[in-house]
Coordinates of N, CA and C in Angstrom, one line a residue:
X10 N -10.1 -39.9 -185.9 CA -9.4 -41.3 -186.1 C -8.8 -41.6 -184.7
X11 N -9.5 -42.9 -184.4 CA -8.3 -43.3 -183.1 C -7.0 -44.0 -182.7
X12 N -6.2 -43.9 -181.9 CA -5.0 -44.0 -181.8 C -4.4 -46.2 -182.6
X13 N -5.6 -46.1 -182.5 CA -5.2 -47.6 -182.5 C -5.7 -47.7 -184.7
X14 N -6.6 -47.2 -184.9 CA -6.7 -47.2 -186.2 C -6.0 -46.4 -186.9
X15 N -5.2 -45.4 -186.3 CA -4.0 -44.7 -186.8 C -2.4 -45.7 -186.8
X16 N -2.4 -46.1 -185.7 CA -1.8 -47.1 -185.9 C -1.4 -49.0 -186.6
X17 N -2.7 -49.3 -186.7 CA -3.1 -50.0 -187.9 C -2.7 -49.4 -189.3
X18 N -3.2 -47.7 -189.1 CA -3.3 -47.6 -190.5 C -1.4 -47.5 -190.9
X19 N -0.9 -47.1 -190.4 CA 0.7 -46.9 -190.4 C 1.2 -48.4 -190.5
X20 N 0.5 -49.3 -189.7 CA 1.5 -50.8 -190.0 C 1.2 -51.6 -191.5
X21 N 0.1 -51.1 -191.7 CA -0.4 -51.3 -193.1 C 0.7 -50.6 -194.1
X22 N 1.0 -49.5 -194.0 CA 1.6 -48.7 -194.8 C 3.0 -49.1 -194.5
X23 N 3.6 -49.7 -194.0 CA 4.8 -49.9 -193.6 C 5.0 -51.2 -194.6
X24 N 4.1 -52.3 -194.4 CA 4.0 -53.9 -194.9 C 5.2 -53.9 -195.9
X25 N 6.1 -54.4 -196.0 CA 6.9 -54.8 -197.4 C 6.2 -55.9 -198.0
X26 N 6.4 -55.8 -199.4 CA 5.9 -56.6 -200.2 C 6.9 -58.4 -199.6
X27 N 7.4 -58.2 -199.1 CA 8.2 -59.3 -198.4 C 7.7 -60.3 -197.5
X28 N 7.2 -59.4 -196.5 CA 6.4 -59.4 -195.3 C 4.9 -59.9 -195.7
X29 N 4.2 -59.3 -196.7 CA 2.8 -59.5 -197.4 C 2.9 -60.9 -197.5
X30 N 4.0 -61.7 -198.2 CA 4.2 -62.7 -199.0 C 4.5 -63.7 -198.0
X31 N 5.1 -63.5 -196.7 CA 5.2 -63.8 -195.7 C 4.1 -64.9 -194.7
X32 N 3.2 -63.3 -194.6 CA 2.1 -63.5 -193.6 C 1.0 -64.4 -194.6
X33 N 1.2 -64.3 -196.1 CA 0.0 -65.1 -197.2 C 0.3 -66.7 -196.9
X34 N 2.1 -66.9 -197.1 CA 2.7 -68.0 -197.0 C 2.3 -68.7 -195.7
X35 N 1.9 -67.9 -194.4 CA 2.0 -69.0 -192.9 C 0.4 -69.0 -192.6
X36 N -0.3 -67.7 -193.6 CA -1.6 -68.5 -193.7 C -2.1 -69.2 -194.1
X37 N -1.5 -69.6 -195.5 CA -2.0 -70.7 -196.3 C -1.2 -72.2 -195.6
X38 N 0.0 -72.0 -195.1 CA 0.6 -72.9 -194.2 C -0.8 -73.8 -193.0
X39 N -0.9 -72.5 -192.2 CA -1.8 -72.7 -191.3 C -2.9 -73.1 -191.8
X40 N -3.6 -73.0 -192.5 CA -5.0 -73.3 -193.0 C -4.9 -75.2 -193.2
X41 N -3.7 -75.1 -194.0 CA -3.7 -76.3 -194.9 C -3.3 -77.2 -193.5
X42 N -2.6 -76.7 -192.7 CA -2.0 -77.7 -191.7 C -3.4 -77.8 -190.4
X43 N -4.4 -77.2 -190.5 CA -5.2 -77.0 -189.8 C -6.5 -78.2 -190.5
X44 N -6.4 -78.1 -191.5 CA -7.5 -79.4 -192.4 C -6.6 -80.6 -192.6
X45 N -5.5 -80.6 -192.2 CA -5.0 -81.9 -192.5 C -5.0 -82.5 -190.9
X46 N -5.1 -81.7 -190.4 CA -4.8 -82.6 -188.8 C -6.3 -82.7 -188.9
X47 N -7.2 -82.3 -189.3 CA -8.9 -82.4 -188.7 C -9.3 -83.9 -189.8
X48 N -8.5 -83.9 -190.7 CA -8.8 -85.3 -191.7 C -8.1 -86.2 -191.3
X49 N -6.8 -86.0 -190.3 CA -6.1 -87.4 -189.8 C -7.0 -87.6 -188.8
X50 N -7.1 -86.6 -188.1 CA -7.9 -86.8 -186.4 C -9.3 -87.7 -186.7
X51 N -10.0 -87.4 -188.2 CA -11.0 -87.9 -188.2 C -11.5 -89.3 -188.9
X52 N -10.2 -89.5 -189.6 CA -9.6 -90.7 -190.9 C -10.7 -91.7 -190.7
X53 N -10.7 -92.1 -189.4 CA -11.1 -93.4 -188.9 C -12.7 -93.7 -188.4
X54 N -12.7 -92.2 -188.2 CA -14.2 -92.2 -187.7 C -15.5 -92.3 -188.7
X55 N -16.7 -93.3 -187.9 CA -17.9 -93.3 -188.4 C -18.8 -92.3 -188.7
X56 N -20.3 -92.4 -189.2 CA -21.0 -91.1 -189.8 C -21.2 -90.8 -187.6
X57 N -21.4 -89.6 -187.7 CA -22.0 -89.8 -186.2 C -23.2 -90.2 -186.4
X58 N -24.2 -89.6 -184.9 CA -25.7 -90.1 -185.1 C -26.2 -89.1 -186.1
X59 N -26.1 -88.2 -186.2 CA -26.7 -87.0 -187.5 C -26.2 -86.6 -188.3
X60 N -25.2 -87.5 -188.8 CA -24.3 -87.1 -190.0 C -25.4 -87.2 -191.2
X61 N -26.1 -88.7 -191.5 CA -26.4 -88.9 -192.5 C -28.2 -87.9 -192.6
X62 N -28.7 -87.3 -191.4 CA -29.8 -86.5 -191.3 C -29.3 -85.5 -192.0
X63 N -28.5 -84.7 -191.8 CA -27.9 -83.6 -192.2 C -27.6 -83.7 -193.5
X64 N -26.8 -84.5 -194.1 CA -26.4 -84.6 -195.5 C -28.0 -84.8 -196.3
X65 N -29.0 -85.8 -196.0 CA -30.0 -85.6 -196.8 C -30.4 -84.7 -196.7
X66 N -31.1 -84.1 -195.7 CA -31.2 -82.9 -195.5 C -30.9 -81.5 -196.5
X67 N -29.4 -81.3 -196.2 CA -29.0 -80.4 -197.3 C -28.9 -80.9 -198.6
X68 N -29.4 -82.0 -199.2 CA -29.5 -82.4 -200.3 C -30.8 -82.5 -201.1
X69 N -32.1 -82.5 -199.8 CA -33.4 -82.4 -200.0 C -33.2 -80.7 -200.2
X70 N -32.6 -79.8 -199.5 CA -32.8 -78.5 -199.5 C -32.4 -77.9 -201.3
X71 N -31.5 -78.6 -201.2 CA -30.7 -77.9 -202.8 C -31.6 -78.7 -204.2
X72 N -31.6 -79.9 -203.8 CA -32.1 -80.8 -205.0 C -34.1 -80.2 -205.4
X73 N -34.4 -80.1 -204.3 CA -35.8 -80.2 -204.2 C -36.4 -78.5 -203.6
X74 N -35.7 -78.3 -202.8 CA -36.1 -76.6 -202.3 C -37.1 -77.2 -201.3
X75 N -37.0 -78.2 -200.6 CA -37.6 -78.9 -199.4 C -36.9 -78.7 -198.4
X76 N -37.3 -78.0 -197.3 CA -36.8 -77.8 -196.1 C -37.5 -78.4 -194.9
X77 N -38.4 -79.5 -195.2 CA -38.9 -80.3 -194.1 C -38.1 -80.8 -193.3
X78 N -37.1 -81.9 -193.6 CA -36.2 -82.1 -193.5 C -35.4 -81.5 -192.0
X79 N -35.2 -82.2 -190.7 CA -34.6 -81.4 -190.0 C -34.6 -79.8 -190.3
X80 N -35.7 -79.2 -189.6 CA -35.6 -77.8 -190.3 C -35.2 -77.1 -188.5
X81 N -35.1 -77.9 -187.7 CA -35.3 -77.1 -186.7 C -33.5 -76.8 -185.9
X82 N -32.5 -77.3 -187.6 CA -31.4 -77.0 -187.3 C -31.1 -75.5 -188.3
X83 N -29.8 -74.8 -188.2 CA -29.4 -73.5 -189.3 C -29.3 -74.5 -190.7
X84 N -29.6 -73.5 -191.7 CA -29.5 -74.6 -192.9 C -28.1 -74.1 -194.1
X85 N -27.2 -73.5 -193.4 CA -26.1 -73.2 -194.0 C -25.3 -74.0 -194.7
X86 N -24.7 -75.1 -193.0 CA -23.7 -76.3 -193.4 C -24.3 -77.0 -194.4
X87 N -25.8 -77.2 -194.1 CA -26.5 -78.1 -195.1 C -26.4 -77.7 -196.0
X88 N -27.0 -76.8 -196.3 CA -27.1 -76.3 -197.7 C -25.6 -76.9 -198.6
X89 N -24.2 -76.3 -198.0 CA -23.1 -76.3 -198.4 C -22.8 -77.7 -198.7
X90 N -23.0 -78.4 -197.6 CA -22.6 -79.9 -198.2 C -23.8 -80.8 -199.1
X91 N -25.0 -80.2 -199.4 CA -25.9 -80.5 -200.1 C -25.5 -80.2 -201.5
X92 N -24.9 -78.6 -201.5 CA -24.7 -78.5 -203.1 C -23.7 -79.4 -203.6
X93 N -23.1 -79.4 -202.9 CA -21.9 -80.6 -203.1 C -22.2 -82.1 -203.6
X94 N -23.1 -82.4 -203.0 CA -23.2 -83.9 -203.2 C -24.5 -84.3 -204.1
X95 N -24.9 -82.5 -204.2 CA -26.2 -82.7 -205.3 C -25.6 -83.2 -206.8
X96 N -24.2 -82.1 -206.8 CA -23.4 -82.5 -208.4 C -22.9 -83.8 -208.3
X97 N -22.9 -84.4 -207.4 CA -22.2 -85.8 -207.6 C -22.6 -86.8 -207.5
X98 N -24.2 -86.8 -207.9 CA -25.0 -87.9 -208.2 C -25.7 -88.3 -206.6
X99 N -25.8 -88.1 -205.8 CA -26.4 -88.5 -204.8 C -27.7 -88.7 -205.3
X100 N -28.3 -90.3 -204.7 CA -29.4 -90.4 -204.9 C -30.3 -90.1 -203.8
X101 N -31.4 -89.8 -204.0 CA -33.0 -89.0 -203.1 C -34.0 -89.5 -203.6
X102 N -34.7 -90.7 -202.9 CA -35.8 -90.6 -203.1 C -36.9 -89.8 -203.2
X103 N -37.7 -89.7 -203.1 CA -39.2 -88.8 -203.1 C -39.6 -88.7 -201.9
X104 N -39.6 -87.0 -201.1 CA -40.3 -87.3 -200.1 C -41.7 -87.5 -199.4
X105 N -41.5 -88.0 -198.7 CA -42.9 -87.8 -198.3 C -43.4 -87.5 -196.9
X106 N -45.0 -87.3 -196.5 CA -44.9 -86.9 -195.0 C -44.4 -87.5 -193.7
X107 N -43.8 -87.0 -193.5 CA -43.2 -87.6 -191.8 C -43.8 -87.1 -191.2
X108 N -44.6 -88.4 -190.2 CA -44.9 -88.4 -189.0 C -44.2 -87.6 -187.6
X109 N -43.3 -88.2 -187.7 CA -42.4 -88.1 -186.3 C -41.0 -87.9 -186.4
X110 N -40.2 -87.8 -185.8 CA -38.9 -87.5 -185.9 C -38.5 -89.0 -186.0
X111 N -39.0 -90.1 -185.5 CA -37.7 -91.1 -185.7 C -38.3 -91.8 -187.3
X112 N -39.2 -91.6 -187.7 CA -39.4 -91.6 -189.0 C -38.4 -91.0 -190.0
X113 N -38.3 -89.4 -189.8 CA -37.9 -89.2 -190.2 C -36.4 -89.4 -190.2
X114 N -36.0 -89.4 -189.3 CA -34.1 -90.5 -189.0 C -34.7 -91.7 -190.0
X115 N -35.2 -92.7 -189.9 CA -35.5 -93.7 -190.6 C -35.2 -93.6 -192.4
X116 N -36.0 -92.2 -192.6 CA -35.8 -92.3 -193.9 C -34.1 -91.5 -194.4
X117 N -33.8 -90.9 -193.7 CA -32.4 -90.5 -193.7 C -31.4 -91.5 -193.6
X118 N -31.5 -92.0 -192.8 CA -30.4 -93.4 -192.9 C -30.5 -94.3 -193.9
X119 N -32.0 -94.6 -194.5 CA -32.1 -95.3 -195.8 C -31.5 -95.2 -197.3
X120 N -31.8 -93.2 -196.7 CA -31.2 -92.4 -198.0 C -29.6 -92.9 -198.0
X121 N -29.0 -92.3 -197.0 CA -27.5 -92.6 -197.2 C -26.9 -94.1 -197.4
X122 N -27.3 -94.8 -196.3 CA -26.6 -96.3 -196.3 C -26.9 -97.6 -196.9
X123 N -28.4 -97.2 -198.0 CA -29.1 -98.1 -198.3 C -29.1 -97.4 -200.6
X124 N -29.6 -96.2 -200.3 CA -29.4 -96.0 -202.1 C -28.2 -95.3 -202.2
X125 N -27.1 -95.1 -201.6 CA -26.1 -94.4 -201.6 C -25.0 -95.2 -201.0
X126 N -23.8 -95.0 -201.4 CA -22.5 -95.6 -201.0 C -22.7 -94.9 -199.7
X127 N -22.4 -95.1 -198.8 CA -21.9 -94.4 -197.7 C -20.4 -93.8 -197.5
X128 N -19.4 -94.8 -197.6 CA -18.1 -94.5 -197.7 C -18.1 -93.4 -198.7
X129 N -18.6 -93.4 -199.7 CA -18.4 -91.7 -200.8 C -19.3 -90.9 -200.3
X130 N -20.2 -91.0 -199.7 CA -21.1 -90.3 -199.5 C -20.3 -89.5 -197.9
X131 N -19.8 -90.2 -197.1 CA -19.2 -89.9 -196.0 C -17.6 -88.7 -196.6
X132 N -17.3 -89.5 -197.1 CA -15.8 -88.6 -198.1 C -16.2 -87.6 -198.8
X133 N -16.8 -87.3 -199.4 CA -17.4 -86.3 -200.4 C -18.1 -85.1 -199.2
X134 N -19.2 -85.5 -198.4 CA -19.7 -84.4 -197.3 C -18.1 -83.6 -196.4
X135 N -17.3 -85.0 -196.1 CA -16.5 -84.1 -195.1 C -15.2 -83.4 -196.1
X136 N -15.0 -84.0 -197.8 CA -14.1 -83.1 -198.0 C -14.7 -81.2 -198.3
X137 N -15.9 -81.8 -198.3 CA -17.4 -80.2 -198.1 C -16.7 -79.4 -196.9
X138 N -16.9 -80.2 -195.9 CA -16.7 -79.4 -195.0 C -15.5 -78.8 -194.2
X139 N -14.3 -80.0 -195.1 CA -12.9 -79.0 -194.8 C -12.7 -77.9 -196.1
X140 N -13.2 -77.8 -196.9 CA -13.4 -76.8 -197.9 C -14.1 -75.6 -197.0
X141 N -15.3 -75.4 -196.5 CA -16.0 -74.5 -195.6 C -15.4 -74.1 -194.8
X142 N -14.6 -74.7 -194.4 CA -14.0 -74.0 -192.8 C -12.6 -73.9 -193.1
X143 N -11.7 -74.2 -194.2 CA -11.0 -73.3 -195.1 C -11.3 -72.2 -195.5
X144 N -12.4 -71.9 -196.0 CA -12.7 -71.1 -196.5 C -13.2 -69.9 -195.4
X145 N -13.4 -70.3 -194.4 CA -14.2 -69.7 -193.0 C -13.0 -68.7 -192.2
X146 N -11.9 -70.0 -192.3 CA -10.6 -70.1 -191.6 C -9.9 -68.4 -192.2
X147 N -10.2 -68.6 -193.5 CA -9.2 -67.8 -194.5 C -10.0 -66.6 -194.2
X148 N -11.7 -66.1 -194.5 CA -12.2 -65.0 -194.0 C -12.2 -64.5 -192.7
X149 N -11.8 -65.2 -191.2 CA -12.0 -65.0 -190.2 C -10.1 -64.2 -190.2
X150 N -9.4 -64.7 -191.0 CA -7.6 -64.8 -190.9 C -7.8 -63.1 -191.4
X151 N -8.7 -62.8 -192.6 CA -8.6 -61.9 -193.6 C -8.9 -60.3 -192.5
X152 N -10.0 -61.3 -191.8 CA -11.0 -59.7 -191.0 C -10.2 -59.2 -189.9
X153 N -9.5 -60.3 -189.2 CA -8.5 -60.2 -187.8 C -7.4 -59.4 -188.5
X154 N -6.5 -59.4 -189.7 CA -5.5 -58.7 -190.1 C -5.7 -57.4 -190.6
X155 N -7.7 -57.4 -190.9 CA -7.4 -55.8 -191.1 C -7.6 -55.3 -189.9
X156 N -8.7 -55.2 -188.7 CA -8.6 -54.9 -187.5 C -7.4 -54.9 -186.4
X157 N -6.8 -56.1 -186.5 CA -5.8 -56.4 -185.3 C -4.4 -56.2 -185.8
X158 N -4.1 -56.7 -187.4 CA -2.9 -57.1 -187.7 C -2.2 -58.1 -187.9
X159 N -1.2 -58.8 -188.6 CA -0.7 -59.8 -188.2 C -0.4 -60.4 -187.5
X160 N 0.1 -60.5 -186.4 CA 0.2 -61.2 -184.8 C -1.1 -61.9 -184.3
X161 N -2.2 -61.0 -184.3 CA -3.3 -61.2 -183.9 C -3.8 -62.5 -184.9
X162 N -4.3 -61.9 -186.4 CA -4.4 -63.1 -187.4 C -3.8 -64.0 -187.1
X163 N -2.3 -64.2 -187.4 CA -2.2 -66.0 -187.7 C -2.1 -66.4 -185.9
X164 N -2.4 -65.8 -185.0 CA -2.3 -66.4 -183.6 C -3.5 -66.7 -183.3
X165 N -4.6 -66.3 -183.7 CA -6.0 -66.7 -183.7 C -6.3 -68.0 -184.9
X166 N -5.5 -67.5 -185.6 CA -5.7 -68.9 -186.5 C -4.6 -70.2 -186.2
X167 N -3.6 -69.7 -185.6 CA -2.9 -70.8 -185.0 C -3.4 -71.8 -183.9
X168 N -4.1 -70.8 -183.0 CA -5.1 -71.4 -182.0 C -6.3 -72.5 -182.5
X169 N -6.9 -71.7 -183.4 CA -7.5 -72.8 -184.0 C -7.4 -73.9 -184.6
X170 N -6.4 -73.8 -185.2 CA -5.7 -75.5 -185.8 C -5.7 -76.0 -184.8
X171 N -5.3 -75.8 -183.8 CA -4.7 -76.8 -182.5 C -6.1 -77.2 -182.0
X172 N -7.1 -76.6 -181.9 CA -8.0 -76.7 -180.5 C -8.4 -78.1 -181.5
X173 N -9.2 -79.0 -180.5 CA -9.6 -80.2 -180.8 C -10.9 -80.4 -180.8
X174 N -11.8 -78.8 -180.6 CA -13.0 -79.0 -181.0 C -13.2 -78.9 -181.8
X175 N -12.6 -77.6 -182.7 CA -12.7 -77.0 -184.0 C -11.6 -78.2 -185.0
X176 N -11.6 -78.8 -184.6 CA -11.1 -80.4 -185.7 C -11.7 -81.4 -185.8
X177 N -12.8 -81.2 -184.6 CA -13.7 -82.8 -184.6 C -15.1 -82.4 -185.4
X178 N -15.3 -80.5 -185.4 CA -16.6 -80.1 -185.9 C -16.4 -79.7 -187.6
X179 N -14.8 -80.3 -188.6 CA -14.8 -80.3 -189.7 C -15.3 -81.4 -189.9
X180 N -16.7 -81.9 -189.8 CA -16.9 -83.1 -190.4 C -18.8 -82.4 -190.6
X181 N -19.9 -83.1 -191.3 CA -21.1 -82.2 -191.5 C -22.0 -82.8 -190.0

């Protein structure tokens, strides 16, 4: 065993149930204060240019098991904000072959802004994706505190709330 996982393992064993309740409290602190600043920062803003690619997309993937669809992106996020908006009625037409890529934008933007509300359709994807990176936030908080410890955890997760990339990329 090495000096540093011996030492881990002692600060673990030390923890007061005090301290536990502590470090749970300024995680969940930080998490929550880390999705609220990424929903003010973003309140205002429009779909980008591949917001609404992406949402059909992971919605063709879940609803239909079609991955034509932008496939030459990871299909994770999609997937995630697909299952999401698959339960809540989003409408999809029927696909069909695409030609070319701006076809295929064409029929993406139809999907969203033309058979679908967009304003719900935009609120529903991004409350998807401050849920995921909550959820991201909390496993990345979880793995740093068994390796590093506390200090390390909420200071890597503190960093994060602040930075202003990782608040403009809570959105799909």
């Amino acid at each position: 065993m090495g000096i540093l996982t011996q030492s881990l393992q002692l600060e673990r064993e030390k923890r007061s149930p005090l301290r536990r309740h502590r470090f749970a409290f300024l995680l969940i602190l930080i998490i929550a204060a880390a999705i609220l600043r990424s929903a003010i920062a973003t309140r205002l803003d429009g779909f980008t240019i591949d917001e609404p690619y992406h949402i059909t997309a992971g919605v063709a993937y879940v609803k239909l098991r079609d991955y034509r669809i932008n496939p030459e992106h990871p299909p994770l996020v999609k997937l995630w904000v697909g299952s999401g908006l698959s339960l809540s009625g989003f409408q999809l037409g029927p696909l069909r072959v695409f030609h070319d890529k701006p076809e295929e934008r064409s029929f993406t933007a139809n999907t969203v802004f033309r058979q679908n509300n967009p304003d719900s359709v935009q609120r529903r994807a991004r409350i998807a994706m401050w849920t995921l990176n909550g959820l991201l936030l909390l496993a990345l908080a979880l793995a740093l505190l068994r390796c590093f410890g506390e200090s390390v955890s909420l200071g890597t997760l503190l960093f994060l709330a602040i930075d202003p990339t990782v608040a403009a990329h809570c959105r799909s």
